[in-house]
Coordinates of C-alpha atoms in Angstrom, one line a residue:
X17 CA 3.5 36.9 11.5
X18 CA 0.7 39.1 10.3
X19 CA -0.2 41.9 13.6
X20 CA -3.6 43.4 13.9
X21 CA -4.6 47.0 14.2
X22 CA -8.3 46.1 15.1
X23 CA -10.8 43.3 16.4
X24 CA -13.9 43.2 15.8
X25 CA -15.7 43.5 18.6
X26 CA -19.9 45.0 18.0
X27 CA -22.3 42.4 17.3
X28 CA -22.8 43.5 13.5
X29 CA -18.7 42.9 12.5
X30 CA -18.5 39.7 14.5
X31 CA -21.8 38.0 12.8
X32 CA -20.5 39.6 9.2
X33 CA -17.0 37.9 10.0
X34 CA -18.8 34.2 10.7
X35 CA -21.3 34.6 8.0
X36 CA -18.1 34.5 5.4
X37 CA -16.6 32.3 7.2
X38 CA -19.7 30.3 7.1
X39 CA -20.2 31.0 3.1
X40 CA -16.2 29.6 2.3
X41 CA -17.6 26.3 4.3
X42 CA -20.6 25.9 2.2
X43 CA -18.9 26.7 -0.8
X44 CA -16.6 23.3 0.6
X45 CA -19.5 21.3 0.3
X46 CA -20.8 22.0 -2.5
X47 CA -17.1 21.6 -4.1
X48 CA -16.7 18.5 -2.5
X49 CA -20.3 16.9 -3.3
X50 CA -19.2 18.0 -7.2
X51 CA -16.5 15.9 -6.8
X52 CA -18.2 13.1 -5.3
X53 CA -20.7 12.5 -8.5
X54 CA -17.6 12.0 -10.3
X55 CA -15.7 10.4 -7.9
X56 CA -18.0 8.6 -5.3
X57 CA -14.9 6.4 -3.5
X58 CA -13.5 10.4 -2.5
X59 CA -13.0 10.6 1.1
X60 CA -13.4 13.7 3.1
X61 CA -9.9 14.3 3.7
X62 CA -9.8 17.3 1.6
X63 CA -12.9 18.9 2.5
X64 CA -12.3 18.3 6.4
X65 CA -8.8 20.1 5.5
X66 CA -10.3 23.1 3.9
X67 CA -13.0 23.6 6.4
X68 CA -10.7 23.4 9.3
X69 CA -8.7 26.3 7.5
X70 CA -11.3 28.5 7.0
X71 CA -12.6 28.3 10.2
X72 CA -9.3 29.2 11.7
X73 CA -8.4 31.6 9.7
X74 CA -11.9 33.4 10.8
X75 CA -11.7 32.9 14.3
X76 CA -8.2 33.5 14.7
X77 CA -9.2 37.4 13.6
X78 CA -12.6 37.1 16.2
X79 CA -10.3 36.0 18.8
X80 CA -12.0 35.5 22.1
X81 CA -14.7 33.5 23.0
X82 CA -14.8 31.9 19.5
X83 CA -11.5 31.4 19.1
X84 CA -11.4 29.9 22.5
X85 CA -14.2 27.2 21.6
X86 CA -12.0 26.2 18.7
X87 CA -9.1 25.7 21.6
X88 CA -10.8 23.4 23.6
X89 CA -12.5 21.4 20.5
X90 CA -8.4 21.0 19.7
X91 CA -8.1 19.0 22.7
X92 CA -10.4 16.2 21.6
X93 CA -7.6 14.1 19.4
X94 CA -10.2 11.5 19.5
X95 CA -13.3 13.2 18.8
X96 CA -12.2 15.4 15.6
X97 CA -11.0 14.5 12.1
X98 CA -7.2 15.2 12.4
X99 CA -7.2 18.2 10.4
X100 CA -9.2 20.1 12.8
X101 CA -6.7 19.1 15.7
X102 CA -4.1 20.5 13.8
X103 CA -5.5 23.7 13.1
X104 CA -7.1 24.9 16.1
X105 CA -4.7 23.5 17.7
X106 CA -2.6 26.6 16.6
X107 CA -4.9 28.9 18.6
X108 CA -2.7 27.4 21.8
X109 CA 0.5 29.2 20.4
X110 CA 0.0 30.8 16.8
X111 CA -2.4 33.9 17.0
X112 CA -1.4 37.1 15.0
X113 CA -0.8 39.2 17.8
X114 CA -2.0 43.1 18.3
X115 CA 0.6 45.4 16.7
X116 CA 2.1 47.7 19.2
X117 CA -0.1 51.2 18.9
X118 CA -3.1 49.1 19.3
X119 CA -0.8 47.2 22.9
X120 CA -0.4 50.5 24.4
X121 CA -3.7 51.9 23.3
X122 CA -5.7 49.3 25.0
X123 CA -3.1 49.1 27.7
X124 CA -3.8 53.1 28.7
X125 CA -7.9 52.2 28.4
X126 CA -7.6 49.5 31.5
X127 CA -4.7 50.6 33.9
X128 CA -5.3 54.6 32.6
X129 CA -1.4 54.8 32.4
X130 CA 1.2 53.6 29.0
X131 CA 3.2 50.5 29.9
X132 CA 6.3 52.0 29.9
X133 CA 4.9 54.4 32.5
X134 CA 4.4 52.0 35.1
X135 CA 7.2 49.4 34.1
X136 CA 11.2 50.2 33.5
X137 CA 11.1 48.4 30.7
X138 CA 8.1 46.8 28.1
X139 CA 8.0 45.3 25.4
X140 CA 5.5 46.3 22.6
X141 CA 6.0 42.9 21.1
X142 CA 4.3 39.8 22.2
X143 CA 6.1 36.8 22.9
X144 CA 2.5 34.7 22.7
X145 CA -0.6 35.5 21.8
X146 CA -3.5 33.1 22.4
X147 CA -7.4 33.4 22.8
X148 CA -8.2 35.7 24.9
X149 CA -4.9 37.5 25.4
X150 CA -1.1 37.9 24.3
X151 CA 1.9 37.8 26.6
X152 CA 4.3 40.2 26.8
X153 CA 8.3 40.7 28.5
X154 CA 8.9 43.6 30.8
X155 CA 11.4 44.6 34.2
X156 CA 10.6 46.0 37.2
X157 CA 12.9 46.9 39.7
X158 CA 15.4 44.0 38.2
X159 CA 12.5 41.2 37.9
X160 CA 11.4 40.2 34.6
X161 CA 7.9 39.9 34.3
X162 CA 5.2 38.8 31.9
X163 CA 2.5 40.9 30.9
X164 CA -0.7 39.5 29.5
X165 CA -3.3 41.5 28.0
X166 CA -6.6 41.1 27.6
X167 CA -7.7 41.8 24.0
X168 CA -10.1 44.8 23.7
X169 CA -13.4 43.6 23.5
X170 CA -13.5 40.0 24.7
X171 CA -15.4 40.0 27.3
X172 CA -18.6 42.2 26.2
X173 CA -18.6 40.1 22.9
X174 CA -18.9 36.5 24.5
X175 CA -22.3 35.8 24.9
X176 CA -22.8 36.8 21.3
X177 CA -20.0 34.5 20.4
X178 CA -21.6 31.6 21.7
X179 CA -25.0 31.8 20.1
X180 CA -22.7 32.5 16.9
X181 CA -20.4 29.6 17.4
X182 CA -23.3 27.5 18.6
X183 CA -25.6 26.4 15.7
X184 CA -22.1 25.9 13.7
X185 CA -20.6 23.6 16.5
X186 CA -23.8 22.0 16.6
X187 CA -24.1 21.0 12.7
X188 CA -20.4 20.4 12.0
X189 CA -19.7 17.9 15.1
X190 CA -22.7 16.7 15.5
X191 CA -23.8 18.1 18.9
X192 CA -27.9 17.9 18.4
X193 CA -29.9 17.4 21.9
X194 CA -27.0 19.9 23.4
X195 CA -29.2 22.2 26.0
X196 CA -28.5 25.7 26.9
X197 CA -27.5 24.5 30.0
X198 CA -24.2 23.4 28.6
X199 CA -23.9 26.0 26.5
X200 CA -24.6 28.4 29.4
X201 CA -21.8 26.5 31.2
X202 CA -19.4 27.0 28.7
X203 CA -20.2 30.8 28.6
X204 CA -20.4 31.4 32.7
X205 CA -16.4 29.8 32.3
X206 CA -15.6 32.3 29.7
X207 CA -16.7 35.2 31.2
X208 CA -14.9 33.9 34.6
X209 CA -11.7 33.9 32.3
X210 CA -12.0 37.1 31.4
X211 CA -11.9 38.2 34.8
X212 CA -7.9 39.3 35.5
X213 CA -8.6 40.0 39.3
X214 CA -10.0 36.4 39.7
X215 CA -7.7 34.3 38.0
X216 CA -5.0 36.5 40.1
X217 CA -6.7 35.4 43.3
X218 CA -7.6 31.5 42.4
X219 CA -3.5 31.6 41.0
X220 CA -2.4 32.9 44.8
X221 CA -5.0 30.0 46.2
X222 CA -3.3 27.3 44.1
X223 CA 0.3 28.2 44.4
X224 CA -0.4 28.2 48.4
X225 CA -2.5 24.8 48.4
X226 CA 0.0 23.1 46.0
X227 CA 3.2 24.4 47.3
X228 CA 4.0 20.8 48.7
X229 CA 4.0 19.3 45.7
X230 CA 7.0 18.3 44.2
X231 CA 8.8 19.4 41.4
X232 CA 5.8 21.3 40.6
X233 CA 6.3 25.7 40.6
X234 CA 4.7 28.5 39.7
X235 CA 5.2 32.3 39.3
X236 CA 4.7 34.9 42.2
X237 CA 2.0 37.7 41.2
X238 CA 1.9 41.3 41.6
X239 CA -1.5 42.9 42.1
X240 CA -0.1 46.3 42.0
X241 CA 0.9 45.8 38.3
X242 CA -2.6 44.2 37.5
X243 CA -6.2 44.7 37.0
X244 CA -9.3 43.3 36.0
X245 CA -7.6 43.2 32.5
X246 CA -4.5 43.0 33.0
X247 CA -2.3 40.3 34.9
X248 CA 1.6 40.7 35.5
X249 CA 3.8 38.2 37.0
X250 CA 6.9 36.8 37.3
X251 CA 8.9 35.4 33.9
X252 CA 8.8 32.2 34.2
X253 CA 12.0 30.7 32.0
X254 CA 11.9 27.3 30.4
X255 CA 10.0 25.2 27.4
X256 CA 6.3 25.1 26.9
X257 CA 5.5 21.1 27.8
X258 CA 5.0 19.9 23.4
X259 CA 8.3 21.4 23.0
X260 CA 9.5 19.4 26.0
X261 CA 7.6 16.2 24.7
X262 CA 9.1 16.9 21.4
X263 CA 12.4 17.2 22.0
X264 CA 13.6 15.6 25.7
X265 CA 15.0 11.5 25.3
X266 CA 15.3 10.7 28.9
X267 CA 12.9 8.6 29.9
X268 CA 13.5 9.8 33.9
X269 CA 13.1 13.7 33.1
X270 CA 9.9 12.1 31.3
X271 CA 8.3 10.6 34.1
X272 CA 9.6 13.1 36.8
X273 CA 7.3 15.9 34.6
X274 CA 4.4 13.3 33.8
X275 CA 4.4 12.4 37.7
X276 CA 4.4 15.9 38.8
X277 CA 1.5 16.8 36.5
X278 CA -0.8 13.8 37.4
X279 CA 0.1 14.7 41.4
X280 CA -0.8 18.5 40.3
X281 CA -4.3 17.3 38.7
X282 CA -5.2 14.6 41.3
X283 CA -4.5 16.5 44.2
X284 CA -6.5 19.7 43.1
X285 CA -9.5 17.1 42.0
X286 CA -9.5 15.1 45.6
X287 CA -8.8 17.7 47.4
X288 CA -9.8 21.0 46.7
X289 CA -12.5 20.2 44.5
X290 CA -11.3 22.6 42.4
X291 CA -9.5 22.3 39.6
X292 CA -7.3 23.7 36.6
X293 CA -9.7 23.1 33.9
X294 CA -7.2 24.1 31.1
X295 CA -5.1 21.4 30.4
X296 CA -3.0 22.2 27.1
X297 CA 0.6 22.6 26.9
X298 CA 0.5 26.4 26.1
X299 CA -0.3 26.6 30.2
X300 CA 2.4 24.3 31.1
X301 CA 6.2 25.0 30.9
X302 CA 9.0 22.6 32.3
X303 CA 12.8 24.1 33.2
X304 CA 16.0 22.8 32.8
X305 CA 15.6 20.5 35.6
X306 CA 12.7 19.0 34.5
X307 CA 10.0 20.7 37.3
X308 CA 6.4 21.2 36.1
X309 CA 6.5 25.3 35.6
X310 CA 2.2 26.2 36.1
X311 CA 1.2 29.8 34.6
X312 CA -2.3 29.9 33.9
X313 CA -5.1 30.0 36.5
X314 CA -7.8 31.6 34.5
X315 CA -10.2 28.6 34.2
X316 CA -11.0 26.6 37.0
X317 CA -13.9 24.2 38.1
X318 CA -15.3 23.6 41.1
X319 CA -17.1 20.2 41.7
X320 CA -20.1 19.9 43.6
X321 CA -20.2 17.1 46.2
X322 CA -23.4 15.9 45.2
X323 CA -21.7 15.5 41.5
X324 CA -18.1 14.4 42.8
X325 CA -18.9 11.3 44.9
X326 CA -21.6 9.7 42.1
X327 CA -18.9 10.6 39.7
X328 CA -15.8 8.9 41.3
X329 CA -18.0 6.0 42.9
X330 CA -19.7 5.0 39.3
X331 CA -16.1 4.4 37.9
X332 CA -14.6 2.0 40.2
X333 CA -14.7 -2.1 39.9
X334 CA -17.5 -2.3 42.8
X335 CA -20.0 -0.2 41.0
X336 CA -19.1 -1.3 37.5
X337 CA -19.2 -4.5 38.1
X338 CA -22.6 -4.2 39.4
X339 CA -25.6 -3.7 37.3
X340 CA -27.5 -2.1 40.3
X341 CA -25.5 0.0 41.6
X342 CA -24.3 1.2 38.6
X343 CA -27.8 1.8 37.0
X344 CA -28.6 4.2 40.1
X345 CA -25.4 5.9 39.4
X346 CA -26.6 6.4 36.1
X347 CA -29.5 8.5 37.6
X348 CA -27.5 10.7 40.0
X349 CA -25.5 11.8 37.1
X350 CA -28.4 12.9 35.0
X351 CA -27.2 10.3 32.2
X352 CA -30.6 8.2 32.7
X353 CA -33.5 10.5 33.0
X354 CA -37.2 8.6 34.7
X355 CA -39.0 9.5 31.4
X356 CA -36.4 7.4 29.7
X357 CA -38.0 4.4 27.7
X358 CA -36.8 0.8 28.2
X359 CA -34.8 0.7 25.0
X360 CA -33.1 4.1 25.6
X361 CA -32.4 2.7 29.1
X362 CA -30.8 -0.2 27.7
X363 CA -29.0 1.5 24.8
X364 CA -27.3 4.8 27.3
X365 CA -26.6 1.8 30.5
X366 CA -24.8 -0.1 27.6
X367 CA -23.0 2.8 26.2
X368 CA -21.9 4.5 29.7
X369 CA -20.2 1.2 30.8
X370 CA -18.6 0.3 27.5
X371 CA -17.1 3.7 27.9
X372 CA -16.2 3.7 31.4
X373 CA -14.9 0.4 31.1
X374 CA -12.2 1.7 29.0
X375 CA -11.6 5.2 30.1
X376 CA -11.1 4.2 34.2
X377 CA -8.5 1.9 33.1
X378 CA -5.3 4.0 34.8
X379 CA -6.9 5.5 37.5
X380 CA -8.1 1.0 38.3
X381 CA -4.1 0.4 38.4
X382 CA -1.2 1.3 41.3
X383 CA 1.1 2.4 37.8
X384 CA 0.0 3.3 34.4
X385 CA 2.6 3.3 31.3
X386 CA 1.1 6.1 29.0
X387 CA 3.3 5.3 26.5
X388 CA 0.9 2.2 25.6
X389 CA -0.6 2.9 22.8
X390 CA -3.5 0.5 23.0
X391 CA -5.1 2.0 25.9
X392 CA -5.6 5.3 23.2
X393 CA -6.2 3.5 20.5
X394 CA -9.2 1.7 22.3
X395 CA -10.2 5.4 23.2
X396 CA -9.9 6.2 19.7
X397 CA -11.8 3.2 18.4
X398 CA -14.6 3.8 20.8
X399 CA -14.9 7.7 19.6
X400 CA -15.2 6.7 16.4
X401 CA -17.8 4.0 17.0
X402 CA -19.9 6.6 19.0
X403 CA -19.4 9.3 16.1
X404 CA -20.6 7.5 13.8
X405 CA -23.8 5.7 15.6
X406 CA -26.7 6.5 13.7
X407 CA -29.3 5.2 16.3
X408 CA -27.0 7.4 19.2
X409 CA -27.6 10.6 16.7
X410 CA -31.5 9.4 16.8
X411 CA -31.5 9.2 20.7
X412 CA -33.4 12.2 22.5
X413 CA -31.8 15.1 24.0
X414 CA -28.2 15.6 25.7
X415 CA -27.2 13.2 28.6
X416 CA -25.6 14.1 31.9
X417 CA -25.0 16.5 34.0
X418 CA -23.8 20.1 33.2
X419 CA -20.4 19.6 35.5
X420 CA -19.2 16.5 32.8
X421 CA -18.6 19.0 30.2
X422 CA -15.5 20.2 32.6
X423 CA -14.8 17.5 34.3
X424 CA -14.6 15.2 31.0
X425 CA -12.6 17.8 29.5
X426 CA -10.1 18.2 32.0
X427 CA -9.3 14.3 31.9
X428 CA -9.4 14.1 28.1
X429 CA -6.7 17.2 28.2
X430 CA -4.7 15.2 30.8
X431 CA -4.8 12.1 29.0
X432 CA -3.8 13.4 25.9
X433 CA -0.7 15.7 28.2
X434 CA 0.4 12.2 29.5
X435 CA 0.4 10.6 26.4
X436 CA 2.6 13.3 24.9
X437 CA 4.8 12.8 27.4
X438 CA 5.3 9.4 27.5
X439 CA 5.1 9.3 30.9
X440 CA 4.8 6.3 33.6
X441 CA 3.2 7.6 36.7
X442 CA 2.3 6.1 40.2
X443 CA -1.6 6.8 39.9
X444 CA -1.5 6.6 44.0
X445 CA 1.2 9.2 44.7
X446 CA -0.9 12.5 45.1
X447 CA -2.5 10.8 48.3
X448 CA 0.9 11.3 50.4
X449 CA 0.5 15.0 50.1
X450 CA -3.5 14.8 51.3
X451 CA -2.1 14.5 55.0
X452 CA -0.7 17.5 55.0

């Protein structure tokens, strides 16, 4: 794979890198509207596949922020054309790393000492390299321990990134009404994730609270090997969690990983009220005996009570099986607003339940088979419907709360890890380890 000597990271480069990226879209359209004259049953297959390409193939170079958006937009199977999915999909696992002068060049800037200074043995090449930072193998003192660095630049470039990234998100998947709250949400996460020293201390607060859980580990940390920029901890050995789903046939080892990871999510959600709100396989690996390995603490959400009980409470039979209740639910969550008129009242109460009706359905039962695919396809059929609502696109302004865009995301990415996996869980079993 291609390594990179440079990133771009002043305002001018980064805006000069989008705008071509931005021109090779257009220059899509316009190709595929040509075609369409000629041939006006031609789906957008093809034009979907380009885009996604060359949006890639510029924000893979960006990195960062951008790159990171294209992440998280991978983990909406239901909500993108396929071709998208696949692509950004590759910024999980297949980002041309830094080359190795430019590794212990920006490894001297942020601990002021070369890597193989401070470690007896590193090495210059990556064995991942995501969004916001690449992984790499080292020993100390007979421990093998990851490395991963931040990429030079990431953090000062972010809130440029998003008013870059913003206008395009909002054109291309149809995000009109968005406010800068949300937006502002997404970029007070980033810049959190881009902080070494407090994903080291929220990993130590996780490992501790979720130590009981079982066949669930993670890694032990080393602040003396790491900074605000740089996080080294133990080398965690096994399979990242697609290759797992791709390639294990017991249906046991299956459900032992699936149960472990629902136990790991509910427990964090119920308990703590704070949560991993990462879920993609390239922060999961599973060993050879099948426990859940966790190795990424660098985004988490913390949930208001004032959001968490309306949240939980509007999704369960009682209050969706009650027009009253439900409707004032609708209200605490910011989804109905008082200067709402009747129609749009109707129209969003309609919407929200159709929706929740579907989306509650495994948390409503004592054991869910994820394996069914109706349950996704309903998902899937319901995206769709919503995506292509022309009186929804016509509706005023964003709906809901700024805490959804976390919370949703984080049960969309668990969804979609539990339907990779195949897994049949007890939806109950995280409450035995809320005695503790």
């Amino acid at each position: 794979m291609k390594r990179i000597d440079s990133i771009p990271t002043n305002k001018m480069e980064r805006v000069a890198k989008l705008v071509t990226t931005g021109v090779k879209v257009g220059g899509n359209y316009l190709k595929y509207y040509g075609k369409k004259v000629v041939n006006p049953s031609l789906n957008k297959d093809e034009l979907h596949e380009e885009n996604a390409s060359d949006i890639y193939d510029g924000l893979k170079e960006l990195k960062g922020s951008a790159l990171k958006v294209a992440q998280m937009l991978s983990m909406e199977k239901n909500l993108l054309p396929q071709s998208y999915v696949e692509k950004f999909s590759l910024s999980q696992f297949s980002v041309p790393p830094l080359s190795a002068p430019l590794v212990r060049k920006t490894f001297k800037s942020y601990f002021n000492r070369y890597p193989e200074e401070l470690f007896d043995e590193f090495s210059a090449d990556s064995v991942n390299a995501a969004s916001i930072g690449q992984v790499h193998k080292a020993r100390k003192d007979g421990r093998n321990l990851a490395v991963k660095i931040q990429y030079p630049g990431i953090r000062e470039s972010i809130s440029t990134d998003i008013a870059l990234v913003k206008p395009i998100a909002i054109r291309m998947f149809n995000l009109q009404g968005t406010s800068d709250e949300y937006f502002k949400e997404v970029e007070n996460k980033l810049t959190e994730e881009t902080d070494y020293a407090l994903e080291l201390a929220q990993s130590e607060s996780v490992r501790i609270a979720c130590s009981s859980i079982d066949h669930l580990k993670f890694p032990t940390y080393y602040p003396e090997y790491s900074c605000d920029k740089i996080i080294t901890m133990d080398w965690m050995q096994g399979v990242h969690l697609s290759e797992f789903c791709k390639q294990e046939r017991s249906q046991k080892r299956r459900d032992k990983v699936g149960q472990a990871l629902w136990n790991f999510y509910m427990f964090q959600i119920h308990r703590l009220r704070k949560f991993h709100a990462d879920p993609h396989p390239g922060n999961f690996l599973v060993d050879t005996d099948a426990n859940l390995l966790a190795i990424d603490f660098g985004c988490m959400k913390e949930i208001p009570l004032s959001f968490y009980t309306p949240y939980f409470e509007i999704s369960s039979p009682k209050v969706l099986n009650n027009p009253t209740l439900f409707n004032d639910k609708l209200y605490e969550l910011e989804i109905l607003k008082k200067s709402d008129t009747v129609k749009e009242v109707a129209f969003f109460t309609n919407l929200f339940h159709e929706l929740l009706t579907i989306f509650t359905k495994p948390i409503h039962q004592d054991e869910f088979d994820f394996s069914e695919a109706t349950f996704f396809d309903e998902v899937a059929a319901l995206s769709d419907k919503f995506a292509n609502d022309k009186q929804l696109r016509k509706m005023n302004g964003n709906r809901g709360s700024k805490h959804f865009i976390y919370v949703n995301r984080t049960f969309f990415g668990l969804y979609s890890l539990m339907f990779d996996l195949k897994a049949k869980v007890k939806i109950n079993d995280f409450e035995k380890y809320l005695t503790d």
